PDB file of C-alpha atoms in Angstrom:
ATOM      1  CA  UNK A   1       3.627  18.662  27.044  1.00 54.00           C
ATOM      2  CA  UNK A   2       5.560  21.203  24.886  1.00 57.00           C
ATOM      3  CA  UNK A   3       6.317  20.981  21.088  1.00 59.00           C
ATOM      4  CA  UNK A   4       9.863  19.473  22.036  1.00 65.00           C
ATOM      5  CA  UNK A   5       8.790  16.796  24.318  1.00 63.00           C
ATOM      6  CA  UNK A   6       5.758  15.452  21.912  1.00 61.00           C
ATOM      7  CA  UNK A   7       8.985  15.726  18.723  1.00 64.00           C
ATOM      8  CA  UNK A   8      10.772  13.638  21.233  1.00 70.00           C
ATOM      9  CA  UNK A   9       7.628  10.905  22.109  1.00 68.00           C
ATOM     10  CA  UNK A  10       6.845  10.576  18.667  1.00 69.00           C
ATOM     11  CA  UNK A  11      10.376  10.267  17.150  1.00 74.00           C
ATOM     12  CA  UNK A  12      10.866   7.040  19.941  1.00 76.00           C
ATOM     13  CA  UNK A  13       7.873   5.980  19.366  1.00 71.00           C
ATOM     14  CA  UNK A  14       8.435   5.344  15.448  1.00 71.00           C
ATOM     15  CA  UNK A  15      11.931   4.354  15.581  1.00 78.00           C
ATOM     16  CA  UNK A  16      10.592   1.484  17.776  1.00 78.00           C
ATOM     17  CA  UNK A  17       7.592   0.563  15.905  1.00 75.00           C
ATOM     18  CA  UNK A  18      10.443   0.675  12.799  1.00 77.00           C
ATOM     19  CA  UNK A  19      12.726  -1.962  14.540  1.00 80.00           C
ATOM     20  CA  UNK A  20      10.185  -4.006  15.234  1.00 81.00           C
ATOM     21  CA  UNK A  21       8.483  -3.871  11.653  1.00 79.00           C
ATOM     22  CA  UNK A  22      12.671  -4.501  10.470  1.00 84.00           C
ATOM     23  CA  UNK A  23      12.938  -7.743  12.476  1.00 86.00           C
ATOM     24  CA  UNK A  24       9.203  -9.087  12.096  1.00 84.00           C
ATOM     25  CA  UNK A  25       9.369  -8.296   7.734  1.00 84.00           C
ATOM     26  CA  UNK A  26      13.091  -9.941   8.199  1.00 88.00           C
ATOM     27  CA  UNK A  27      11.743 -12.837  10.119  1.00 90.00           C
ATOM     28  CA  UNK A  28       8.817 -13.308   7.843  1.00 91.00           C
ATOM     29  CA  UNK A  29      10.003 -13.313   4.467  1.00 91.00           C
ATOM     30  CA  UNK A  30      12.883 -15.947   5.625  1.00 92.00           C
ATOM     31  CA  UNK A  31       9.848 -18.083   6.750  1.00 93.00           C
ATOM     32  CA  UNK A  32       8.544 -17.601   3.203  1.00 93.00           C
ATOM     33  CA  UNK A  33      11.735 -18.656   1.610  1.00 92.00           C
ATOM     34  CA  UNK A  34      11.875 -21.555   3.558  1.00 92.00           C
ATOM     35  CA  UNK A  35       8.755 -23.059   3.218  1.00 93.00           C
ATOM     36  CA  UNK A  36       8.015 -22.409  -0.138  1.00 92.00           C
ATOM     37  CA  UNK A  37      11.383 -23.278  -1.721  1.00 90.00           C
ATOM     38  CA  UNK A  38      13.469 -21.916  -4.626  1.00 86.00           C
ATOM     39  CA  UNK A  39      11.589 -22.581  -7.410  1.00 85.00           C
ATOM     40  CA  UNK A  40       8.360 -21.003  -5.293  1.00 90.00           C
ATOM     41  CA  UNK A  41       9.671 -18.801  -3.685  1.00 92.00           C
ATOM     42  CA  UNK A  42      10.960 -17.281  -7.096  1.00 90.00           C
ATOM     43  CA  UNK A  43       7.399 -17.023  -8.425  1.00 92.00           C
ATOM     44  CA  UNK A  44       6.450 -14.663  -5.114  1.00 92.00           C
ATOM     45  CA  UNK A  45       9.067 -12.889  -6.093  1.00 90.00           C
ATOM     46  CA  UNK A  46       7.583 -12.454  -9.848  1.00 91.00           C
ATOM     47  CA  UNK A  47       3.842 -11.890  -8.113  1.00 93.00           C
ATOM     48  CA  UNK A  48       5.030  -8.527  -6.185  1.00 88.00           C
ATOM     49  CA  UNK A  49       8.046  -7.308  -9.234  1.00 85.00           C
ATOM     50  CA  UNK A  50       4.415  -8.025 -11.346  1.00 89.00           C
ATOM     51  CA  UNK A  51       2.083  -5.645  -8.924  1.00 90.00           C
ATOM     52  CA  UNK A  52       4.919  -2.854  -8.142  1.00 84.00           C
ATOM     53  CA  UNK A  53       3.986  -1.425 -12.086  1.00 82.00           C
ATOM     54  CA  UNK A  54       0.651  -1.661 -11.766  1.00 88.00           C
ATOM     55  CA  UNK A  55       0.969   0.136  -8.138  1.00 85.00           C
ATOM     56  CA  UNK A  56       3.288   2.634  -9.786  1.00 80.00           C
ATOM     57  CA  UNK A  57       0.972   3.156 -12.263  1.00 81.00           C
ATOM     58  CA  UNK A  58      -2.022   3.848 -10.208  1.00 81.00           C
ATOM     59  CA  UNK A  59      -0.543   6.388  -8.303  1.00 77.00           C
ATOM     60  CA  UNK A  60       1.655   8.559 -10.839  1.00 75.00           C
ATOM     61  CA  UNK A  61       2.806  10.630  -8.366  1.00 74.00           C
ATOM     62  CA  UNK A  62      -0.840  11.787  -7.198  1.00 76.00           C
ATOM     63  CA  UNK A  63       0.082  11.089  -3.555  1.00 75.00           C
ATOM     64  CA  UNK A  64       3.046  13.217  -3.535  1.00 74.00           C
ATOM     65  CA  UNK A  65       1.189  16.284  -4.792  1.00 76.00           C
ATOM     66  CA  UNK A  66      -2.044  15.113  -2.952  1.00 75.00           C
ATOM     67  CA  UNK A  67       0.060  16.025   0.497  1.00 75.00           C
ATOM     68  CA  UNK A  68       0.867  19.594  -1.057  1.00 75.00           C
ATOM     69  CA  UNK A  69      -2.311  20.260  -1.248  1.00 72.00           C
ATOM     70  CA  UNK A  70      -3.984  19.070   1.741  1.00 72.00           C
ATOM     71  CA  UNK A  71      -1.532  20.845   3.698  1.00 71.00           C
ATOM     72  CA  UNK A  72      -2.039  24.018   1.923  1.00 73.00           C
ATOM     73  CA  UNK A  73      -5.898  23.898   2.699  1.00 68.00           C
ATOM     74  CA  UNK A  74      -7.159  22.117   5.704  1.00 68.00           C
ATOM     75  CA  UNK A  75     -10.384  23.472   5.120  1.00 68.00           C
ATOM     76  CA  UNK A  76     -11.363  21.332   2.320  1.00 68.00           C
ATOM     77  CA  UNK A  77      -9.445  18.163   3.191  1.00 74.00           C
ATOM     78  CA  UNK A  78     -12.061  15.587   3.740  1.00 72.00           C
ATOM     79  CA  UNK A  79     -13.804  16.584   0.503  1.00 72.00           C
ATOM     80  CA  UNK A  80     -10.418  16.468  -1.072  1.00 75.00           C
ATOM     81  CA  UNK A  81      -9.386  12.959   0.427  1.00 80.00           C
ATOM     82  CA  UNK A  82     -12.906  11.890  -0.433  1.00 79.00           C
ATOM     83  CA  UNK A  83     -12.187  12.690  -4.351  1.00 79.00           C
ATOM     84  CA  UNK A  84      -8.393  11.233  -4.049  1.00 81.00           C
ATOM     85  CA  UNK A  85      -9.615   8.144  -2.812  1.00 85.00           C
ATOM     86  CA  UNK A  86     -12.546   7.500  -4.886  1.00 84.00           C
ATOM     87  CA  UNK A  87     -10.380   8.219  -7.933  1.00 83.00           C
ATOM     88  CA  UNK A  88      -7.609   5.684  -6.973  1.00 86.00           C
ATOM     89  CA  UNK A  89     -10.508   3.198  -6.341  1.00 89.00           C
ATOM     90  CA  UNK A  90     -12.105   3.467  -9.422  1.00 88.00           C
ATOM     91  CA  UNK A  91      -8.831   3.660 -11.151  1.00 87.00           C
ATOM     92  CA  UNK A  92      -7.506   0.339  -9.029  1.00 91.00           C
ATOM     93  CA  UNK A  93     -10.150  -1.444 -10.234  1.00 93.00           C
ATOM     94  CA  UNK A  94      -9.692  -1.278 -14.000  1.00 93.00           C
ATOM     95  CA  UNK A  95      -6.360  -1.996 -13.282  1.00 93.00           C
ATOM     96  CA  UNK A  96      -6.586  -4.845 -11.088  1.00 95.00           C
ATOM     97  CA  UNK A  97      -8.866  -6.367 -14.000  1.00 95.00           C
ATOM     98  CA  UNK A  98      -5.992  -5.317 -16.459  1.00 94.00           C
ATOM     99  CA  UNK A  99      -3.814  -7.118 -14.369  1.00 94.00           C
ATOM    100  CA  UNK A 100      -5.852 -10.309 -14.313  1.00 95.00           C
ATOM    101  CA  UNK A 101      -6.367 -10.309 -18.139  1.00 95.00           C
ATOM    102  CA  UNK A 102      -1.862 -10.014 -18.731  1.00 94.00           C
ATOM    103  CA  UNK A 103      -1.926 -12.833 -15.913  1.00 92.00           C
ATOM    104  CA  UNK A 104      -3.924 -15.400 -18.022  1.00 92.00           C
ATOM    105  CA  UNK A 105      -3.062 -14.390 -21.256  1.00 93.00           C
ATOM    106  CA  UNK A 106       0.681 -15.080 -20.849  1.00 91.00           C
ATOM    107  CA  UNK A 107       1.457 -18.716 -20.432  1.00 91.00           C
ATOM    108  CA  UNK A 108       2.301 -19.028 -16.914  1.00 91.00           C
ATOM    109  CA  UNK A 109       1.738 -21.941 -15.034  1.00 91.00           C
ATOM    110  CA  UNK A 110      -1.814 -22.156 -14.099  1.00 92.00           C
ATOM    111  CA  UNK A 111      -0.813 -21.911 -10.098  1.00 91.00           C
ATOM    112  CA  UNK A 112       1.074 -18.485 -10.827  1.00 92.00           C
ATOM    113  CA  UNK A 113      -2.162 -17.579 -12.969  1.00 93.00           C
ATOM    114  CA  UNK A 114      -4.158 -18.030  -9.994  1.00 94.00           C
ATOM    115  CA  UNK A 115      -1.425 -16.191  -7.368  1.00 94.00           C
ATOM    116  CA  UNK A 116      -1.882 -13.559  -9.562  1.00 95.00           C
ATOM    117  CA  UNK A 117      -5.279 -13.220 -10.005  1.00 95.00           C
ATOM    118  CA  UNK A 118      -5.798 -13.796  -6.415  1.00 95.00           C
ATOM    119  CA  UNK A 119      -3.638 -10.806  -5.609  1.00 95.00           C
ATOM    120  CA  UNK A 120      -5.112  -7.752  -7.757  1.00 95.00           C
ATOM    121  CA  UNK A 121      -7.498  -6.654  -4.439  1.00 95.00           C
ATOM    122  CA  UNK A 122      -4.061  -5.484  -3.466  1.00 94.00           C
ATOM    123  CA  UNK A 123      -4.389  -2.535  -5.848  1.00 93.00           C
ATOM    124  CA  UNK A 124      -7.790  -1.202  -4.108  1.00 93.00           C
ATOM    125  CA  UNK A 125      -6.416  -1.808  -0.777  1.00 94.00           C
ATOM    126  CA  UNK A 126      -3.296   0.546  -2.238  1.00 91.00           C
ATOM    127  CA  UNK A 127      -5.893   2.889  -3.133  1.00 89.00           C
ATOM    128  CA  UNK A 128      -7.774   3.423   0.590  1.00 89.00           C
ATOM    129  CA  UNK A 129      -4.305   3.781   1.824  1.00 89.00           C
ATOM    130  CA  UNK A 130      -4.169   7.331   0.504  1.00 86.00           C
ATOM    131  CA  UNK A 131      -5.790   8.845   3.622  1.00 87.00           C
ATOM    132  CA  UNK A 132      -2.643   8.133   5.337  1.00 86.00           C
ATOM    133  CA  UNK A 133      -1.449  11.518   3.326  1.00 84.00           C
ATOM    134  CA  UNK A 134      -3.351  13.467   5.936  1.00 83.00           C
ATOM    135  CA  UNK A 135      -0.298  12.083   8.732  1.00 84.00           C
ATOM    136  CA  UNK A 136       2.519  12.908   6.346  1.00 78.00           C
ATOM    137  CA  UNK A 137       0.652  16.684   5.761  1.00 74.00           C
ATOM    138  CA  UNK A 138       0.515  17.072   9.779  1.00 74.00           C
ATOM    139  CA  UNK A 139       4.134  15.391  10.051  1.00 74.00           C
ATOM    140  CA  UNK A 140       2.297  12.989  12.332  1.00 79.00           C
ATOM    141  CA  UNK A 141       4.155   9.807  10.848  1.00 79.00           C
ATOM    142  CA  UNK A 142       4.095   7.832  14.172  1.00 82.00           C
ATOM    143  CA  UNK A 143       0.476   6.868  13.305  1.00 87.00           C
ATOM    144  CA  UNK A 144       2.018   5.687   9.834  1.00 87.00           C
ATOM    145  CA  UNK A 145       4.316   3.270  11.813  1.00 85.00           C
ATOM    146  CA  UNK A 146       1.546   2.491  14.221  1.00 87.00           C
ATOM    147  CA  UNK A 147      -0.443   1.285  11.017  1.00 90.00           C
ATOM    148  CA  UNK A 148       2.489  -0.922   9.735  1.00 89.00           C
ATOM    149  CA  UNK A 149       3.523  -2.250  12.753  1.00 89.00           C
ATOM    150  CA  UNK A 150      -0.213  -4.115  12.418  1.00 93.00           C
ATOM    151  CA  UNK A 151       0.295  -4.837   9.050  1.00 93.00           C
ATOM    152  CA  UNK A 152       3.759  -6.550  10.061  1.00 92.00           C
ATOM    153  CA  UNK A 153       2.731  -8.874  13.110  1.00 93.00           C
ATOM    154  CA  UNK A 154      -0.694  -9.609  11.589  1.00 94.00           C
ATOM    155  CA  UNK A 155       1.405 -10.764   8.274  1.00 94.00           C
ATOM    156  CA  UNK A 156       3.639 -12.593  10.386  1.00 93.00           C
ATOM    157  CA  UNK A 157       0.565 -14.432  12.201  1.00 94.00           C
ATOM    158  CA  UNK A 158      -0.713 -15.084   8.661  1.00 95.00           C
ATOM    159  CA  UNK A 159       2.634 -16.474   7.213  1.00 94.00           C
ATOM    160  CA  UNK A 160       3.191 -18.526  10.899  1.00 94.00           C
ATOM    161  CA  UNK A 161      -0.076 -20.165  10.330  1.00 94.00           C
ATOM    162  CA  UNK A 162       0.282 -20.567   6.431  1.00 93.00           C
ATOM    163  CA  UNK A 163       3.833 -22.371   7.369  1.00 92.00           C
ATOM    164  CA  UNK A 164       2.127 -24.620  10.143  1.00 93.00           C
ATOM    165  CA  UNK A 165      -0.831 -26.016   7.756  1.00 93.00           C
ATOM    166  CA  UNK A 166       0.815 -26.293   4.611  1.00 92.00           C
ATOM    167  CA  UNK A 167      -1.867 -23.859   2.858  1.00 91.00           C
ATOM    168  CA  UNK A 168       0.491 -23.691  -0.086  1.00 91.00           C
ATOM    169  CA  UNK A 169       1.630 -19.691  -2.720  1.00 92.00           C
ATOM    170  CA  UNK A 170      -2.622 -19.230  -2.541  1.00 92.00           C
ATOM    171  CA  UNK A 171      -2.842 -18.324   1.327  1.00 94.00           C
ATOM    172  CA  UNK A 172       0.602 -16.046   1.523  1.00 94.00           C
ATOM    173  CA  UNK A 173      -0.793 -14.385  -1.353  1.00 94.00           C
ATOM    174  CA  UNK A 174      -3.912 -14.071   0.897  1.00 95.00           C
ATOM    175  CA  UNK A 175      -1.852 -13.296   3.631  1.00 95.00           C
ATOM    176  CA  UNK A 176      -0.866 -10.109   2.097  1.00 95.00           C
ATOM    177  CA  UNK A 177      -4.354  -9.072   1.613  1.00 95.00           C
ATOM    178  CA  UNK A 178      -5.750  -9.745   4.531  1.00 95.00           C
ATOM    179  CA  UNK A 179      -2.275  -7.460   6.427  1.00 95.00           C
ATOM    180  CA  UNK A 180      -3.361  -4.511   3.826  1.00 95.00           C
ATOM    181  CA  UNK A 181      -6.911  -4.604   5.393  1.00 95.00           C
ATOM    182  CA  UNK A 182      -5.561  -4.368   8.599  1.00 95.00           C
ATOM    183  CA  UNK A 183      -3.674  -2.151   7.742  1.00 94.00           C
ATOM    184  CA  UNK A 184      -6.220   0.330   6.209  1.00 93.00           C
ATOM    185  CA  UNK A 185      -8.787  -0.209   9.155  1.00 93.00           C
ATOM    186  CA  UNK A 186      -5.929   0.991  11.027  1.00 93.00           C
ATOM    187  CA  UNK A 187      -5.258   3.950   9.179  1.00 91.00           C
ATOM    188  CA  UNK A 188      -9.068   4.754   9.117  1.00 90.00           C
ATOM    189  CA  UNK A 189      -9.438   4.639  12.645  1.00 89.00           C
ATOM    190  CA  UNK A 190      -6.512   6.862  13.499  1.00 88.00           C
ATOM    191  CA  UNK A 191      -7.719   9.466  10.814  1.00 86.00           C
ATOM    192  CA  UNK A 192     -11.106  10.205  12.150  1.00 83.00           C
ATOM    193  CA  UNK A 193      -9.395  12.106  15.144  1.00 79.00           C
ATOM    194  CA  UNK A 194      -8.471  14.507  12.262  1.00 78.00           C
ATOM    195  CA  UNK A 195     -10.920  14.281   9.155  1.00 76.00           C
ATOM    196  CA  UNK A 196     -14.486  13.148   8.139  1.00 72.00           C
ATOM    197  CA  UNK A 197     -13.947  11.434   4.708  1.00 68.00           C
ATOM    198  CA  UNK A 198     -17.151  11.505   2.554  1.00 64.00           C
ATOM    199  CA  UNK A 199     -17.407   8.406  -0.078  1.00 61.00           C
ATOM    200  CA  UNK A 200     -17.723   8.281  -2.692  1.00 57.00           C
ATOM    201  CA  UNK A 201     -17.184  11.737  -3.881  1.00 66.00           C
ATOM    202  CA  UNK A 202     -15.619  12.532  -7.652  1.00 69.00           C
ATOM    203  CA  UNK A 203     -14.924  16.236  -8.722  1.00 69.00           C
ATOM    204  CA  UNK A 204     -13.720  15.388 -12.460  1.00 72.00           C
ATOM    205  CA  UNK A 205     -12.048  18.794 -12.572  1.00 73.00           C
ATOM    206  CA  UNK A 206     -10.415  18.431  -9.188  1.00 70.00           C
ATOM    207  CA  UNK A 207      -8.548  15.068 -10.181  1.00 69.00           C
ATOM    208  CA  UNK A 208      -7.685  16.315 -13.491  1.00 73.00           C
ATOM    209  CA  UNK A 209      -5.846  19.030 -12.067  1.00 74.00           C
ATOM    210  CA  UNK A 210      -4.209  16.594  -9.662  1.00 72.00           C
ATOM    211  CA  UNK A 211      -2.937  14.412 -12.817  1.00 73.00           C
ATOM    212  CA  UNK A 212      -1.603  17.552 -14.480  1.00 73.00           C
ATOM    213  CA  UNK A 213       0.523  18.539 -11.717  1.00 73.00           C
ATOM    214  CA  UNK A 214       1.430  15.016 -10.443  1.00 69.00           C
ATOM    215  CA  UNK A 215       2.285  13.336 -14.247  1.00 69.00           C
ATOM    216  CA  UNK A 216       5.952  14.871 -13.945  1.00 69.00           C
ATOM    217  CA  UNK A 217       6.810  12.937 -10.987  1.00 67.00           C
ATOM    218  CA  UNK A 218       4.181  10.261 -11.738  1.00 65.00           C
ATOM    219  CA  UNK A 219       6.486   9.447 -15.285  1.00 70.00           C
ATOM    220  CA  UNK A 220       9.782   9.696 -13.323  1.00 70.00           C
ATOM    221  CA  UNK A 221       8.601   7.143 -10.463  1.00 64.00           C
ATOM    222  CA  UNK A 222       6.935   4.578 -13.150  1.00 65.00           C
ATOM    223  CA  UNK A 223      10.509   4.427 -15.174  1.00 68.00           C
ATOM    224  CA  UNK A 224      12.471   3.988 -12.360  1.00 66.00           C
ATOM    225  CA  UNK A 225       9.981   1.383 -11.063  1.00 61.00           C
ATOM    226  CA  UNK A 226      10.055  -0.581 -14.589  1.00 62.00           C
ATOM    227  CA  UNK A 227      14.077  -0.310 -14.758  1.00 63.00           C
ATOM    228  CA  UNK A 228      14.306  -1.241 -11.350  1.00 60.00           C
ATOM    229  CA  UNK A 229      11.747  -4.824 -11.788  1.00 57.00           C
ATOM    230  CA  UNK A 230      12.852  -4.801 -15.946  1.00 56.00           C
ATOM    231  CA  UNK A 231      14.974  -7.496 -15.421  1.00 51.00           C
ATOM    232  CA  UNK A 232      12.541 -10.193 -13.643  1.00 46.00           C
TER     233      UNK A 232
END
């Protein structure tokens, strides 16, 4: 198969796997609204304008410099991963408890505390996620679609059956987590055709270099983030 004909394959290939996540994250956020109501359905919507900050924040542009580099030196990636991901870890987690402490220390009602609460994990599950840089350094992006076309049916499953048993804002909130895990076993699994990741590694000196060069782009994607969720 020539360089053409796998362009071709893998260009079909995602703009299917892109329909289908279209129609499934279409079909399952209008479940959402549905079951939870207005009034619900309105503190969902604070939940992920709450988490896009904190995910903006964890990042700071890291990722988009992180793909630079990888491509650059393929020598060194799965030490280099190994750092980036260990770094966003450790950096999710003290923000995921930051998150938790603004949560209950504003006077939201107490099931919007707990929604809240429940969904900080999301920030660590942002942070293995990173490996999926390694795809957009080899332009092999139809293993990023395979990836969320599991994290869109399995959410869908999750919603159907959250819908069906009346499990309430506490299991959709779960129902995100437990797509992100899917999600990053995915991801995982497809990467070790092209890198062994060793965790957990941390080269202070390597991520500090990272910040320097990604805080331009990191500052510019956290304001537009904030304007962009200011008004919620």
């Amino acid at each position: 198969m020539n360089i053409k004909q796998i362009v071709a394959k893998n260009t079909i290939l995602q703009m299917s796997l892109q329909f289908f996540n279209l129609l499934a994250g279409f079909y399952s956020i209008s479940l959402i609204a549905r079951y939870l109501g207005k009034a619900t359905f309105g503190k969902y919507g604070f939940i992920s304008s709450f988490y896009f900050f904190f995910i903006a924040l964890q990042d700071l542009g890291i990722s988009a410099v992180a793909i630079r580099e990888v491509a650059k030196d393929r020598e060194k990636v799965g030490l280099f991963l190994g750092n980036l991901i260990t770094f966003k870890l450790f950096f999710g987690i003290l923000l995921a408890f930051l998150a938790i402490n603004i949560a209950n220390t504003f006077p939201f009602p107490n099931d919007l505390k707990f929604a809240l609460s429940l969904y900080a994990p999301i920030l660590l599950f942002i942070a293995l996620e990173a490996i999926q840089i390694i795809f957009e350094a080899d332009l092999r992006y139809e293993y990023i679609a395979l990836s969320s076309f599991f994290w869109r049916i399995s959410l869908l499953l999750f919603v159907i059956l959250a819908v069906r048993l009346n499990l309430g804002l506490a299991f959709i909130v779960i129902s995100f987590l437990l797509a992100e895990a899917i999600k990053c076993l995915v991801l995982y699994i497809s990467a070790k055709k092209f890198v062994n990741i060793k965790l957990p590694i941390i080269n202070i000196k390597l991520c500090i270099e990272l910040m320097k060069k990604a805080f331009p782009i990191g500052i510019t994607y956290l304001l537009i983030t904030t304007i962009r969720n200011i008004d919620v």
